[in-house]
PDB file of N, H, CA, C and O in Angstrom:
ATOM      1  N   UNK A   1       0.839  -1.074  -0.006  1.00  0.00           N
ATOM      2  CA  UNK A   1       0.054   0.055   0.085  1.00  0.00           C
ATOM      3  C   UNK A   1       0.958   1.156  -0.014  1.00  0.00           C
ATOM      4  O   UNK A   1       2.079   1.151   0.494  1.00  0.00           O
ATOM      5  N   UNK A   2       0.379   2.272  -0.788  1.00  0.00           N
ATOM      6  H   UNK A   2      -0.532   2.276  -1.200  1.00  0.00           H
ATOM      7  CA  UNK A   2       1.184   3.480  -0.848  1.00  0.00           C
ATOM      8  C   UNK A   2       0.373   4.622  -0.212  1.00  0.00           C
ATOM      9  O   UNK A   2      -0.728   4.908  -0.682  1.00  0.00           O
ATOM     10  N   UNK A   3       0.861   5.259   0.804  1.00  0.00           N
ATOM     11  H   UNK A   3       1.755   5.027   1.186  1.00  0.00           H
ATOM     12  CA  UNK A   3       0.171   6.444   1.448  1.00  0.00           C
ATOM     13  C   UNK A   3       0.967   7.568   1.074  1.00  0.00           C
ATOM     14  O   UNK A   3       2.196   7.568   1.133  1.00  0.00           O
ATOM     15  N   UNK A   4       0.170   8.659   0.637  1.00  0.00           N
ATOM     16  H   UNK A   4      -0.829   8.660   0.589  1.00  0.00           H
ATOM     17  CA  UNK A   4       0.903   9.940   0.163  1.00  0.00           C
ATOM     18  C   UNK A   4       0.128  11.053   1.003  1.00  0.00           C
ATOM     19  O   UNK A   4      -1.089  10.982   1.179  1.00  0.00           O
ATOM     20  N   UNK A   5       0.831  11.975   1.455  1.00  0.00           N
ATOM     21  H   UNK A   5       1.819  12.033   1.312  1.00  0.00           H
ATOM     22  CA  UNK A   5       0.298  13.199   2.072  1.00  0.00           C
ATOM     23  C   UNK A   5       0.694  14.323   1.124  1.00  0.00           C
ATOM     24  O   UNK A   5       1.858  14.465   0.747  1.00  0.00           O
ATOM     25  N   UNK A   6      -0.321  15.128   0.744  1.00  0.00           N
ATOM     26  H   UNK A   6      -1.266  15.012   1.050  1.00  0.00           H
ATOM     27  CA  UNK A   6      -0.004  16.294  -0.193  1.00  0.00           C
ATOM     28  C   UNK A   6      -0.849  17.527   0.420  1.00  0.00           C
ATOM     29  O   UNK A   6      -1.948  17.386   0.956  1.00  0.00           O
ATOM     30  N   UNK A   7      -0.220  18.672   0.272  1.00  0.00           N
ATOM     31  H   UNK A   7       0.673  18.786  -0.163  1.00  0.00           H
ATOM     32  CA  UNK A   7      -0.992  19.784   0.670  1.00  0.00           C
ATOM     33  C   UNK A   7      -0.923  20.922  -0.475  1.00  0.00           C
ATOM     34  O   UNK A   7       0.174  21.262  -0.917  1.00  0.00           O
ATOM     35  N   UNK A   8      -1.905  21.397  -0.859  1.00  0.00           N
ATOM     36  H   UNK A   8      -2.796  21.121  -0.499  1.00  0.00           H
ATOM     37  CA  UNK A   8      -2.045  22.298  -2.031  1.00  0.00           C
ATOM     38  C   UNK A   8      -2.416  23.552  -1.669  1.00  0.00           C
ATOM     39  O   UNK A   8      -3.085  24.281  -2.402  1.00  0.00           O
ATOM     40  N   UNK A   9      -1.941  23.921  -0.347  1.00  0.00           N
ATOM     41  H   UNK A   9      -1.398  23.329   0.249  1.00  0.00           H
ATOM     42  CA  UNK A   9      -2.263  25.312   0.237  1.00  0.00           C
ATOM     43  C   UNK A   9      -1.148  26.321  -0.428  1.00  0.00           C
ATOM     44  O   UNK A   9       0.069  26.142  -0.458  1.00  0.00           O
ATOM     45  N   UNK A  10      -1.849  27.362  -0.921  1.00  0.00           N
ATOM     46  H   UNK A  10      -2.838  27.508  -0.896  1.00  0.00           H
ATOM     47  CA  UNK A  10      -0.754  28.310  -1.541  1.00  0.00           C
ATOM     48  C   UNK A  10      -0.110  29.030  -0.516  1.00  0.00           C
ATOM     49  O   UNK A  10      -0.692  29.484   0.469  1.00  0.00           O
ATOM     50  N   UNK A  11       1.253  29.147  -0.784  1.00  0.00           N
ATOM     51  H   UNK A  11       1.725  28.779  -1.585  1.00  0.00           H
ATOM     52  CA  UNK A  11       2.176  29.957   0.026  1.00  0.00           C
ATOM     53  C   UNK A  11       3.389  30.603  -0.711  1.00  0.00           C
ATOM     54  O   UNK A  11       3.960  30.029  -1.638  1.00  0.00           O
ATOM     55  N   UNK A  12       3.721  31.736  -0.280  1.00  0.00           N
ATOM     56  H   UNK A  12       3.257  32.203   0.473  1.00  0.00           H
ATOM     57  CA  UNK A  12       4.780  32.370  -1.017  1.00  0.00           C
ATOM     58  C   UNK A  12       6.199  31.864  -0.357  1.00  0.00           C
ATOM     59  O   UNK A  12       7.269  32.141  -0.900  1.00  0.00           O
ATOM     60  N   UNK A  13       6.133  31.223   0.662  1.00  0.00           N
ATOM     61  H   UNK A  13       5.264  30.998   1.103  1.00  0.00           H
ATOM     62  CA  UNK A  13       7.417  30.518   1.199  1.00  0.00           C
ATOM     63  C   UNK A  13       7.568  29.228   0.728  1.00  0.00           C
ATOM     64  O   UNK A  13       6.636  28.444   0.904  1.00  0.00           O
ATOM     65  N   UNK A  14       8.725  28.809   0.074  1.00  0.00           N
ATOM     66  H   UNK A  14       9.482  29.447  -0.069  1.00  0.00           H
ATOM     67  CA  UNK A  14       9.071  27.611  -0.188  1.00  0.00           C
ATOM     68  C   UNK A  14       9.789  26.859   0.757  1.00  0.00           C
ATOM     69  O   UNK A  14      10.781  27.409   1.237  1.00  0.00           O
ATOM     70  N   UNK A  15       9.493  25.664   1.150  1.00  0.00           N
ATOM     71  H   UNK A  15       8.687  25.218   0.760  1.00  0.00           H
ATOM     72  CA  UNK A  15      10.060  24.935   2.048  1.00  0.00           C
ATOM     73  C   UNK A  15      10.363  23.529   1.627  1.00  0.00           C
ATOM     74  O   UNK A  15       9.467  22.686   1.621  1.00  0.00           O
ATOM     75  N   UNK A  16      11.573  23.249   1.282  1.00  0.00           N
ATOM     76  H   UNK A  16      12.301  23.934   1.287  1.00  0.00           H
ATOM     77  CA  UNK A  16      11.975  21.927   0.710  1.00  0.00           C
ATOM     78  C   UNK A  16      12.015  20.828   1.656  1.00  0.00           C
ATOM     79  O   UNK A  16      12.375  19.729   1.236  1.00  0.00           O
ATOM     80  N   UNK A  17      11.676  20.979   2.950  1.00  0.00           N
ATOM     81  H   UNK A  17      11.384  21.872   3.292  1.00  0.00           H
ATOM     82  CA  UNK A  17      11.695  20.067   3.923  1.00  0.00           C
ATOM     83  C   UNK A  17      12.959  19.488   4.348  1.00  0.00           C
ATOM     84  O   UNK A  17      12.959  18.420   4.959  1.00  0.00           O
ATOM     85  N   UNK A  18      13.953  20.058   4.096  1.00  0.00           N
ATOM     86  H   UNK A  18      13.953  20.926   3.600  1.00  0.00           H
ATOM     87  CA  UNK A  18      15.328  19.493   4.405  1.00  0.00           C
ATOM     88  C   UNK A  18      15.518  19.531   5.779  1.00  0.00           C
ATOM     89  O   UNK A  18      16.228  18.625   6.216  1.00  0.00           O
ATOM     90  N   UNK A  19      15.020  20.439   6.693  1.00  0.00           N
ATOM     91  H   UNK A  19      14.443  21.175   6.339  1.00  0.00           H
ATOM     92  CA  UNK A  19      15.147  20.476   8.039  1.00  0.00           C
ATOM     93  C   UNK A  19      14.226  19.511   8.866  1.00  0.00           C
ATOM     94  O   UNK A  19      14.563  19.152   9.994  1.00  0.00           O
ATOM     95  N   UNK A  20      13.125  19.124   8.316  1.00  0.00           N
ATOM     96  H   UNK A  20      12.851  19.416   7.399  1.00  0.00           H
ATOM     97  CA  UNK A  20      12.155  18.327   9.177  1.00  0.00           C
ATOM     98  C   UNK A  20      11.490  17.051   8.356  1.00  0.00           C
ATOM     99  O   UNK A  20      10.679  16.311   8.914  1.00  0.00           O
ATOM    100  N   UNK A  21      11.862  16.876   7.119  1.00  0.00           N
ATOM    101  H   UNK A  21      12.520  17.477   6.665  1.00  0.00           H
ATOM    102  CA  UNK A  21      11.356  15.702   6.421  1.00  0.00           C
ATOM    103  C   UNK A  21      11.873  14.323   7.066  1.00  0.00           C
ATOM    104  O   UNK A  21      11.099  13.367   7.113  1.00  0.00           O
ATOM    105  N   UNK A  22      13.022  14.236   7.502  1.00  0.00           N
ATOM    106  H   UNK A  22      13.651  15.012   7.464  1.00  0.00           H
ATOM    107  CA  UNK A  22      13.559  13.118   7.976  1.00  0.00           C
ATOM    108  C   UNK A  22      12.732  12.630   9.268  1.00  0.00           C
ATOM    109  O   UNK A  22      12.626  11.433   9.536  1.00  0.00           O
ATOM    110  N   UNK A  23      12.174  13.615  10.022  1.00  0.00           N
ATOM    111  H   UNK A  23      12.260  14.587   9.804  1.00  0.00           H
ATOM    112  CA  UNK A  23      11.527  13.322  11.275  1.00  0.00           C
ATOM    113  C   UNK A  23      10.270  12.639  10.982  1.00  0.00           C
ATOM    114  O   UNK A  23       9.690  12.022  11.875  1.00  0.00           O
ATOM    115  N   UNK A  24       9.802  12.707   9.775  1.00  0.00           N
ATOM    116  H   UNK A  24      10.273  13.209   9.050  1.00  0.00           H
ATOM    117  CA  UNK A  24       8.504  11.962   9.361  1.00  0.00           C
ATOM    118  C   UNK A  24       8.634  10.524   9.144  1.00  0.00           C
ATOM    119  O   UNK A  24       7.637   9.801   9.154  1.00  0.00           O
ATOM    120  N   UNK A  25       9.908  10.033   8.934  1.00  0.00           N
ATOM    121  H   UNK A  25      10.718  10.620   8.926  1.00  0.00           H
ATOM    122  CA  UNK A  25      10.132   8.623   8.678  1.00  0.00           C
ATOM    123  C   UNK A  25       9.402   7.553   9.693  1.00  0.00           C
ATOM    124  O   UNK A  25       8.893   6.480   9.370  1.00  0.00           O
ATOM    125  N   UNK A  26       9.472   8.025  10.768  1.00  0.00           N
ATOM    126  H   UNK A  26       9.885   8.896  11.031  1.00  0.00           H
ATOM    127  CA  UNK A  26       8.881   7.284  11.958  1.00  0.00           C
ATOM    128  C   UNK A  26       7.437   6.942  11.739  1.00  0.00           C
ATOM    129  O   UNK A  26       6.905   5.931  12.200  1.00  0.00           O
ATOM    130  N   UNK A  27       6.820   7.870  10.987  1.00  0.00           N
ATOM    131  H   UNK A  27       7.252   8.691  10.612  1.00  0.00           H
ATOM    132  CA  UNK A  27       5.308   7.616  10.710  1.00  0.00           C
ATOM    133  C   UNK A  27       5.071   6.342   9.949  1.00  0.00           C
ATOM    134  O   UNK A  27       4.016   5.747  10.170  1.00  0.00           O
ATOM    135  N   UNK A  28       5.880   5.878   9.123  1.00  0.00           N
ATOM    136  H   UNK A  28       6.736   6.362   8.943  1.00  0.00           H
ATOM    137  CA  UNK A  28       5.871   4.776   8.381  1.00  0.00           C
ATOM    138  C   UNK A  28       5.777   3.487   9.380  1.00  0.00           C
ATOM    139  O   UNK A  28       4.973   2.564   9.253  1.00  0.00           O
ATOM    140  N   UNK A  29       6.732   3.613  10.361  1.00  0.00           N
ATOM    141  H   UNK A  29       7.385   4.363  10.464  1.00  0.00           H
ATOM    142  CA  UNK A  29       6.845   2.572  11.372  1.00  0.00           C
ATOM    143  C   UNK A  29       5.430   2.377  12.315  1.00  0.00           C
ATOM    144  O   UNK A  29       4.890   1.353  12.734  1.00  0.00           O
ATOM    145  N   UNK A  30       5.104   3.700  12.447  1.00  0.00           N
ATOM    146  H   UNK A  30       5.543   4.532  12.107  1.00  0.00           H
ATOM    147  CA  UNK A  30       3.872   3.828  13.260  1.00  0.00           C
ATOM    148  C   UNK A  30       2.572   3.239  12.468  1.00  0.00           C
ATOM    149  O   UNK A  30       1.679   2.642  13.068  1.00  0.00           O
ATOM    150  N   UNK A  31       2.557   3.456  11.131  1.00  0.00           N
ATOM    151  H   UNK A  31       3.283   3.941  10.643  1.00  0.00           H
ATOM    152  CA  UNK A  31       1.355   2.924  10.335  1.00  0.00           C
ATOM    153  C   UNK A  31       1.580   1.405  10.295  1.00  0.00           C
ATOM    154  O   UNK A  31       0.571   0.704  10.373  1.00  0.00           O
ATOM    155  N   UNK A  32       2.757   0.821  10.186  1.00  0.00           N
ATOM    156  H   UNK A  32       3.577   1.391  10.123  1.00  0.00           H
ATOM    157  CA  UNK A  32       3.022  -0.676  10.258  1.00  0.00           C
ATOM    158  C   UNK A  32       2.515  -1.306  11.521  1.00  0.00           C
ATOM    159  O   UNK A  32       2.038  -2.439  11.457  1.00  0.00           O
ATOM    160  N   UNK A  33       2.577  -0.667  12.660  1.00  0.00           N
ATOM    161  H   UNK A  33       2.965   0.254  12.712  1.00  0.00           H
ATOM    162  CA  UNK A  33       2.268  -1.125  14.001  1.00  0.00           C
ATOM    163  C   UNK A  33       0.770  -0.819  14.095  1.00  0.00           C
ATOM    164  O   UNK A  33       0.176  -1.164  15.116  1.00  0.00           O
ATOM    165  N   UNK A  34       0.154  -0.234  13.166  1.00  0.00           N
ATOM    166  H   UNK A  34       0.636   0.047  12.337  1.00  0.00           H
ATOM    167  CA  UNK A  34      -1.362  -0.076  13.294  1.00  0.00           C
ATOM    168  C   UNK A  34      -1.908   1.233  13.895  1.00  0.00           C
ATOM    169  O   UNK A  34      -3.099   1.432  14.133  1.00  0.00           O
ATOM    170  N   UNK A  35      -0.730   2.255  14.152  1.00  0.00           N
ATOM    171  H   UNK A  35       0.238   2.094  13.959  1.00  0.00           H
ATOM    172  CA  UNK A  35      -1.153   3.493  14.608  1.00  0.00           C
ATOM    173  C   UNK A  35      -1.555   4.471  13.488  1.00  0.00           C
ATOM    174  O   UNK A  35      -0.777   4.930  12.650  1.00  0.00           O
ATOM    175  N   UNK A  36      -2.872   4.730  13.584  1.00  0.00           N
ATOM    176  H   UNK A  36      -3.503   4.357  14.264  1.00  0.00           H
ATOM    177  CA  UNK A  36      -3.628   5.426  12.485  1.00  0.00           C
ATOM    178  C   UNK A  36      -3.690   6.995  12.670  1.00  0.00           C
ATOM    179  O   UNK A  36      -4.311   7.732  11.904  1.00  0.00           O
ATOM    180  N   UNK A  37      -2.960   7.431  13.799  1.00  0.00           N
ATOM    181  H   UNK A  37      -2.455   6.832  14.421  1.00  0.00           H
ATOM    182  CA  UNK A  37      -3.138   8.831  14.141  1.00  0.00           C
ATOM    183  C   UNK A  37      -2.660   9.766  12.941  1.00  0.00           C
ATOM    184  O   UNK A  37      -3.339  10.782  12.794  1.00  0.00           O
ATOM    185  N   UNK A  38      -1.699   9.598  12.147  1.00  0.00           N
ATOM    186  H   UNK A  38      -1.147   8.773  12.267  1.00  0.00           H
ATOM    187  CA  UNK A  38      -1.276  10.350  11.231  1.00  0.00           C
ATOM    188  C   UNK A  38      -2.178  10.486  10.059  1.00  0.00           C
ATOM    189  O   UNK A  38      -2.239  11.558   9.457  1.00  0.00           O
ATOM    190  N   UNK A  39      -2.929   9.387   9.681  1.00  0.00           N
ATOM    191  H   UNK A  39      -2.879   8.516  10.170  1.00  0.00           H
ATOM    192  CA  UNK A  39      -3.966   9.377   8.723  1.00  0.00           C
ATOM    193  C   UNK A  39      -5.087  10.130   9.115  1.00  0.00           C
ATOM    194  O   UNK A  39      -5.665  10.776   8.240  1.00  0.00           O
ATOM    195  N   UNK A  40      -5.528  10.166  10.361  1.00  0.00           N
ATOM    196  H   UNK A  40      -5.059   9.641  11.071  1.00  0.00           H
ATOM    197  CA  UNK A  40      -6.615  10.814  11.006  1.00  0.00           C
ATOM    198  C   UNK A  40      -6.272  12.398  10.938  1.00  0.00           C
ATOM    199  O   UNK A  40      -7.013  13.275  10.492  1.00  0.00           O
ATOM    200  N   UNK A  41      -5.207  12.530  11.387  1.00  0.00           N
ATOM    201  H   UNK A  41      -4.605  11.819  11.750  1.00  0.00           H
ATOM    202  CA  UNK A  41      -4.772  14.158  11.391  1.00  0.00           C
ATOM    203  C   UNK A  41      -4.709  14.721   9.832  1.00  0.00           C
ATOM    204  O   UNK A  41      -5.000  15.885   9.558  1.00  0.00           O
ATOM    205  N   UNK A  42      -4.341  13.859   8.962  1.00  0.00           N
ATOM    206  H   UNK A  42      -4.105  12.913   9.185  1.00  0.00           H
ATOM    207  CA  UNK A  42      -4.429  14.310   7.511  1.00  0.00           C
ATOM    208  C   UNK A  42      -5.747  14.525   7.189  1.00  0.00           C
ATOM    209  O   UNK A  42      -6.049  15.607   6.686  1.00  0.00           O
ATOM    210  N   UNK A  43      -6.756  13.519   7.429  1.00  0.00           N
ATOM    211  H   UNK A  43      -6.510  12.640   7.837  1.00  0.00           H
ATOM    212  CA  UNK A  43      -8.170  13.763   7.142  1.00  0.00           C
ATOM    213  C   UNK A  43      -8.654  15.006   7.877  1.00  0.00           C
ATOM    214  O   UNK A  43      -9.400  15.792   7.292  1.00  0.00           O
ATOM    215  N   UNK A  44      -8.221  15.245   9.272  1.00  0.00           N
ATOM    216  H   UNK A  44      -7.615  14.607   9.747  1.00  0.00           H
ATOM    217  CA  UNK A  44      -8.700  16.534   9.743  1.00  0.00           C
ATOM    218  C   UNK A  44      -8.333  17.768   8.958  1.00  0.00           C
ATOM    219  O   UNK A  44      -9.151  18.661   8.737  1.00  0.00           O
ATOM    220  N   UNK A  45      -7.022  17.797   8.520  1.00  0.00           N
ATOM    221  H   UNK A  45      -6.358  17.072   8.699  1.00  0.00           H
ATOM    222  CA  UNK A  45      -6.523  18.696   7.649  1.00  0.00           C
ATOM    223  C   UNK A  45      -7.453  18.923   6.366  1.00  0.00           C
ATOM    224  O   UNK A  45      -7.784  20.046   5.986  1.00  0.00           O
ATOM    225  N   UNK A  46      -7.791  17.873   5.816  1.00  0.00           N
ATOM    226  H   UNK A  46      -7.521  16.960   6.124  1.00  0.00           H
ATOM    227  CA  UNK A  46      -8.523  18.075   4.460  1.00  0.00           C
ATOM    228  C   UNK A  46     -10.013  18.499   4.891  1.00  0.00           C
ATOM    229  O   UNK A  46     -10.688  19.104   4.058  1.00  0.00           O
ATOM    230  N   UNK A  47     -10.511  18.233   6.051  1.00  0.00           N
ATOM    231  H   UNK A  47      -9.963  17.741   6.728  1.00  0.00           H
ATOM    232  CA  UNK A  47     -11.965  18.674   6.560  1.00  0.00           C
ATOM    233  C   UNK A  47     -11.743  20.193   6.596  1.00  0.00           C
ATOM    234  O   UNK A  47     -12.511  20.956   6.010  1.00  0.00           O
ATOM    235  N   UNK A  48     -10.677  20.618   7.294  1.00  0.00           N
ATOM    236  H   UNK A  48     -10.053  19.999   7.770  1.00  0.00           H
ATOM    237  CA  UNK A  48     -10.359  22.041   7.655  1.00  0.00           C
ATOM    238  C   UNK A  48     -10.254  22.872   6.273  1.00  0.00           C
ATOM    239  O   UNK A  48     -10.795  23.967   6.119  1.00  0.00           O
ATOM    240  N   UNK A  49      -9.568  22.278   5.388  1.00  0.00           N
ATOM    241  H   UNK A  49      -9.129  21.388   5.513  1.00  0.00           H
ATOM    242  CA  UNK A  49      -9.463  22.846   3.975  1.00  0.00           C
ATOM    243  C   UNK A  49     -10.745  22.818   3.167  1.00  0.00           C
ATOM    244  O   UNK A  49     -10.824  23.367   2.068  1.00  0.00           O
ATOM    245  N   UNK A  50     -11.680  22.207   3.700  1.00  0.00           N
ATOM    246  H   UNK A  50     -11.616  21.761   4.593  1.00  0.00           H
ATOM    247  CA  UNK A  50     -12.850  22.013   2.928  1.00  0.00           C
ATOM    248  C   UNK A  50     -12.886  21.126   1.689  1.00  0.00           C
ATOM    249  O   UNK A  50     -13.619  21.365   0.730  1.00  0.00           O
ATOM    250  N   UNK A  51     -12.090  20.134   1.760  1.00  0.00           N
ATOM    251  H   UNK A  51     -11.494  19.940   2.539  1.00  0.00           H
ATOM    252  CA  UNK A  51     -11.845  19.176   0.617  1.00  0.00           C
ATOM    253  C   UNK A  51     -12.709  18.033   0.584  1.00  0.00           C
ATOM    254  O   UNK A  51     -12.460  17.124  -0.208  1.00  0.00           O
ATOM    255  N   UNK A  52     -13.638  17.978   1.308  1.00  0.00           N
ATOM    256  H   UNK A  52     -13.840  18.716   1.951  1.00  0.00           H
ATOM    257  CA  UNK A  52     -14.575  16.827   1.389  1.00  0.00           C
ATOM    258  C   UNK A  52     -16.039  17.512   1.330  1.00  0.00           C
ATOM    259  O   UNK A  52     -16.250  18.655   1.736  1.00  0.00           O
ATOM    260  N   UNK A  53     -17.008  16.677   0.782  1.00  0.00           N
ATOM    261  H   UNK A  53     -16.837  15.748   0.452  1.00  0.00           H
ATOM    262  CA  UNK A  53     -18.235  17.175   0.823  1.00  0.00           C
ATOM    263  C   UNK A  53     -18.989  17.049   2.216  1.00  0.00           C
ATOM    264  O   UNK A  53     -18.549  16.397   3.163  1.00  0.00           O
ATOM    265  N   UNK A  54     -20.083  17.699   2.218  1.00  0.00           N
ATOM    266  H   UNK A  54     -20.440  18.229   1.449  1.00  0.00           H
ATOM    267  CA  UNK A  54     -20.664  17.670   3.617  1.00  0.00           C
ATOM    268  C   UNK A  54     -21.250  16.328   4.082  1.00  0.00           C
ATOM    269  O   UNK A  54     -21.607  16.148   5.246  1.00  0.00           O
ATOM    270  N   UNK A  55     -21.327  15.459   3.188  1.00  0.00           N
ATOM    271  H   UNK A  55     -21.037  15.606   2.242  1.00  0.00           H
ATOM    272  CA  UNK A  55     -21.798  14.070   3.573  1.00  0.00           C
ATOM    273  C   UNK A  55     -20.719  13.048   3.831  1.00  0.00           C
ATOM    274  O   UNK A  55     -21.031  11.867   3.977  1.00  0.00           O
ATOM    275  N   UNK A  56     -19.410  13.464   3.897  1.00  0.00           N
ATOM    276  H   UNK A  56     -19.156  14.424   3.778  1.00  0.00           H
ATOM    277  CA  UNK A  56     -18.355  12.562   3.860  1.00  0.00           C
ATOM    278  C   UNK A  56     -18.373  12.047   5.362  1.00  0.00           C
ATOM    279  O   UNK A  56     -18.652  12.798   6.296  1.00  0.00           O
ATOM    280  N   UNK A  57     -18.045  10.670   5.525  1.00  0.00           N
ATOM    281  H   UNK A  57     -17.818  10.059   4.766  1.00  0.00           H
ATOM    282  CA  UNK A  57     -18.100  10.166   6.769  1.00  0.00           C
ATOM    283  C   UNK A  57     -16.777  10.286   7.461  1.00  0.00           C
ATOM    284  O   UNK A  57     -15.704  10.141   6.876  1.00  0.00           O
ATOM    285  N   UNK A  58     -16.908  10.567   8.775  1.00  0.00           N
ATOM    286  H   UNK A  58     -17.780  10.686   9.251  1.00  0.00           H
ATOM    287  CA  UNK A  58     -15.676  10.716   9.686  1.00  0.00           C
ATOM    288  C   UNK A  58     -15.212   9.288  10.004  1.00  0.00           C
ATOM    289  O   UNK A  58     -15.983   8.397  10.362  1.00  0.00           O
ATOM    290  N   UNK A  59     -13.937   9.149   9.851  1.00  0.00           N
ATOM    291  H   UNK A  59     -13.311   9.872   9.560  1.00  0.00           H
ATOM    292  CA  UNK A  59     -13.416   7.832  10.299  1.00  0.00           C
ATOM    293  C   UNK A  59     -13.284   7.767  11.714  1.00  0.00           C
ATOM    294  O   UNK A  59     -13.255   8.792  12.395  1.00  0.00           O
ATOM    295  N   UNK A  60     -13.201   6.585  12.212  1.00  0.00           N
ATOM    296  H   UNK A  60     -13.225   5.753  11.658  1.00  0.00           H
ATOM    297  CA  UNK A  60     -13.061   6.314  13.731  1.00  0.00           C
ATOM    298  C   UNK A  60     -11.877   7.090  14.284  1.00  0.00           C
ATOM    299  O   UNK A  60     -10.824   7.076  13.647  1.00  0.00           O
ATOM    300  N   UNK A  61     -11.969   7.746  15.390  1.00  0.00           N
ATOM    301  H   UNK A  61     -12.824   7.757  15.908  1.00  0.00           H
ATOM    302  CA  UNK A  61     -11.008   8.459  15.980  1.00  0.00           C
ATOM    303  C   UNK A  61      -9.969   7.437  16.565  1.00  0.00           C
ATOM    304  O   UNK A  61     -10.362   6.583  17.359  1.00  0.00           O
ATOM    305  N   UNK A  62      -8.751   7.502  16.216  1.00  0.00           N
ATOM    306  H   UNK A  62      -8.432   8.196  15.571  1.00  0.00           H
ATOM    307  CA  UNK A  62      -7.747   6.432  16.727  1.00  0.00           C
ATOM    308  C   UNK A  62      -7.392   6.786  18.211  1.00  0.00           C
ATOM    309  O   UNK A  62      -7.439   7.920  18.688  1.00  0.00           O
ATOM    310  N   UNK A  63      -7.071   5.772  18.792  1.00  0.00           N
ATOM    311  H   UNK A  63      -7.033   4.851  18.405  1.00  0.00           H
ATOM    312  CA  UNK A  63      -6.575   5.852  20.235  1.00  0.00           C
ATOM    313  C   UNK A  63      -5.239   6.569  20.278  1.00  0.00           C
ATOM    314  O   UNK A  63      -4.452   6.466  19.337  1.00  0.00           O
ATOM    315  N   UNK A  64      -4.965   7.305  21.373  1.00  0.00           N
ATOM    316  H   UNK A  64      -5.604   7.388  22.138  1.00  0.00           H
ATOM    317  CA  UNK A  64      -3.675   7.962  21.644  1.00  0.00           C
ATOM    318  C   UNK A  64      -3.742   9.393  20.903  1.00  0.00           C
ATOM    319  O   UNK A  64      -2.707  10.054  20.811  1.00  0.00           O
ATOM    320  N   UNK A  65      -4.841   9.826  20.424  1.00  0.00           N
ATOM    321  H   UNK A  65      -5.681   9.289  20.498  1.00  0.00           H
ATOM    322  CA  UNK A  65      -4.799  11.049  19.685  1.00  0.00           C
ATOM    323  C   UNK A  65      -4.421  12.376  20.461  1.00  0.00           C
ATOM    324  O   UNK A  65      -4.086  13.434  19.929  1.00  0.00           O
ATOM    325  N   UNK A  66      -4.541  12.116  21.873  1.00  0.00           N
ATOM    326  H   UNK A  66      -4.813  11.257  22.306  1.00  0.00           H
ATOM    327  CA  UNK A  66      -4.256  13.159  22.841  1.00  0.00           C
ATOM    328  C   UNK A  66      -2.687  13.254  23.038  1.00  0.00           C
ATOM    329  O   UNK A  66      -2.157  14.276  23.474  1.00  0.00           O
ATOM    330  N   UNK A  67      -2.043  12.212  22.716  1.00  0.00           N
ATOM    331  H   UNK A  67      -2.473  11.382  22.362  1.00  0.00           H
ATOM    332  CA  UNK A  67      -0.745  12.024  22.963  1.00  0.00           C
ATOM    333  C   UNK A  67       0.037  11.874  21.752  1.00  0.00           C
ATOM    334  O   UNK A  67       0.337  10.754  21.339  1.00  0.00           O
ATOM    335  N   UNK A  68       0.482  13.236  20.995  1.00  0.00           N
ATOM    336  H   UNK A  68       0.238  14.146  21.331  1.00  0.00           H
ATOM    337  CA  UNK A  68       1.247  13.231  19.804  1.00  0.00           C
ATOM    338  C   UNK A  68       2.745  12.978  19.899  1.00  0.00           C
ATOM    339  O   UNK A  68       3.357  13.551  20.800  1.00  0.00           O
ATOM    340  N   UNK A  69       3.312  12.282  19.169  1.00  0.00           N
ATOM    341  H   UNK A  69       2.815  11.817  18.437  1.00  0.00           H
ATOM    342  CA  UNK A  69       4.698  12.158  18.994  1.00  0.00           C
ATOM    343  C   UNK A  69       5.103  13.467  18.154  1.00  0.00           C
ATOM    344  O   UNK A  69       4.313  14.150  17.503  1.00  0.00           O
ATOM    345  N   UNK A  70       6.396  13.673  18.282  1.00  0.00           N
ATOM    346  H   UNK A  70       7.038  13.118  18.811  1.00  0.00           H
ATOM    347  CA  UNK A  70       7.045  14.951  17.550  1.00  0.00           C
ATOM    348  C   UNK A  70       6.714  14.911  16.055  1.00  0.00           C
ATOM    349  O   UNK A  70       6.447  15.984  15.514  1.00  0.00           O
ATOM    350  N   UNK A  71       6.704  13.933  15.424  1.00  0.00           N
ATOM    351  H   UNK A  71       6.920  13.061  15.863  1.00  0.00           H
ATOM    352  CA  UNK A  71       6.332  13.906  13.937  1.00  0.00           C
ATOM    353  C   UNK A  71       4.834  14.396  13.654  1.00  0.00           C
ATOM    354  O   UNK A  71       4.499  15.101  12.701  1.00  0.00           O
ATOM    355  N   UNK A  72       4.068  13.939  14.564  1.00  0.00           N
ATOM    356  H   UNK A  72       4.340  13.367  15.338  1.00  0.00           H
ATOM    357  CA  UNK A  72       2.606  14.144  14.555  1.00  0.00           C
ATOM    358  C   UNK A  72       2.305  15.628  14.777  1.00  0.00           C
ATOM    359  O   UNK A  72       1.395  16.185  14.164  1.00  0.00           O
ATOM    360  N   UNK A  73       3.052  16.237  15.629  1.00  0.00           N
ATOM    361  H   UNK A  73       3.792  15.784  16.127  1.00  0.00           H
ATOM    362  CA  UNK A  73       2.936  17.730  15.993  1.00  0.00           C
ATOM    363  C   UNK A  73       3.364  18.600  14.788  1.00  0.00           C
ATOM    364  O   UNK A  73       2.827  19.694  14.615  1.00  0.00           O
ATOM    365  N   UNK A  74       4.310  18.142  13.957  1.00  0.00           N
ATOM    366  H   UNK A  74       4.746  17.253  14.097  1.00  0.00           H
ATOM    367  CA  UNK A  74       4.797  18.894  12.958  1.00  0.00           C
ATOM    368  C   UNK A  74       3.721  19.279  11.957  1.00  0.00           C
ATOM    369  O   UNK A  74       4.007  19.970  10.979  1.00  0.00           O
TER     370      UNK A  74
END
């Protein structure tokens, strides 16, 4: 399975991710262990950016959402 995170928010500041991209590598391990918090946070961002229709179903809230690791806070 391939999971991709993309953001199409327009910004004048270009960030190539060199300073923080490596910290996201642990999210892959989290997903393999069944930790779906990063996917849920991505879904929330899409909701915030109004990328879903009003009738889109909310996925189940994953356990541990109140305790975010450093990559999830990014």
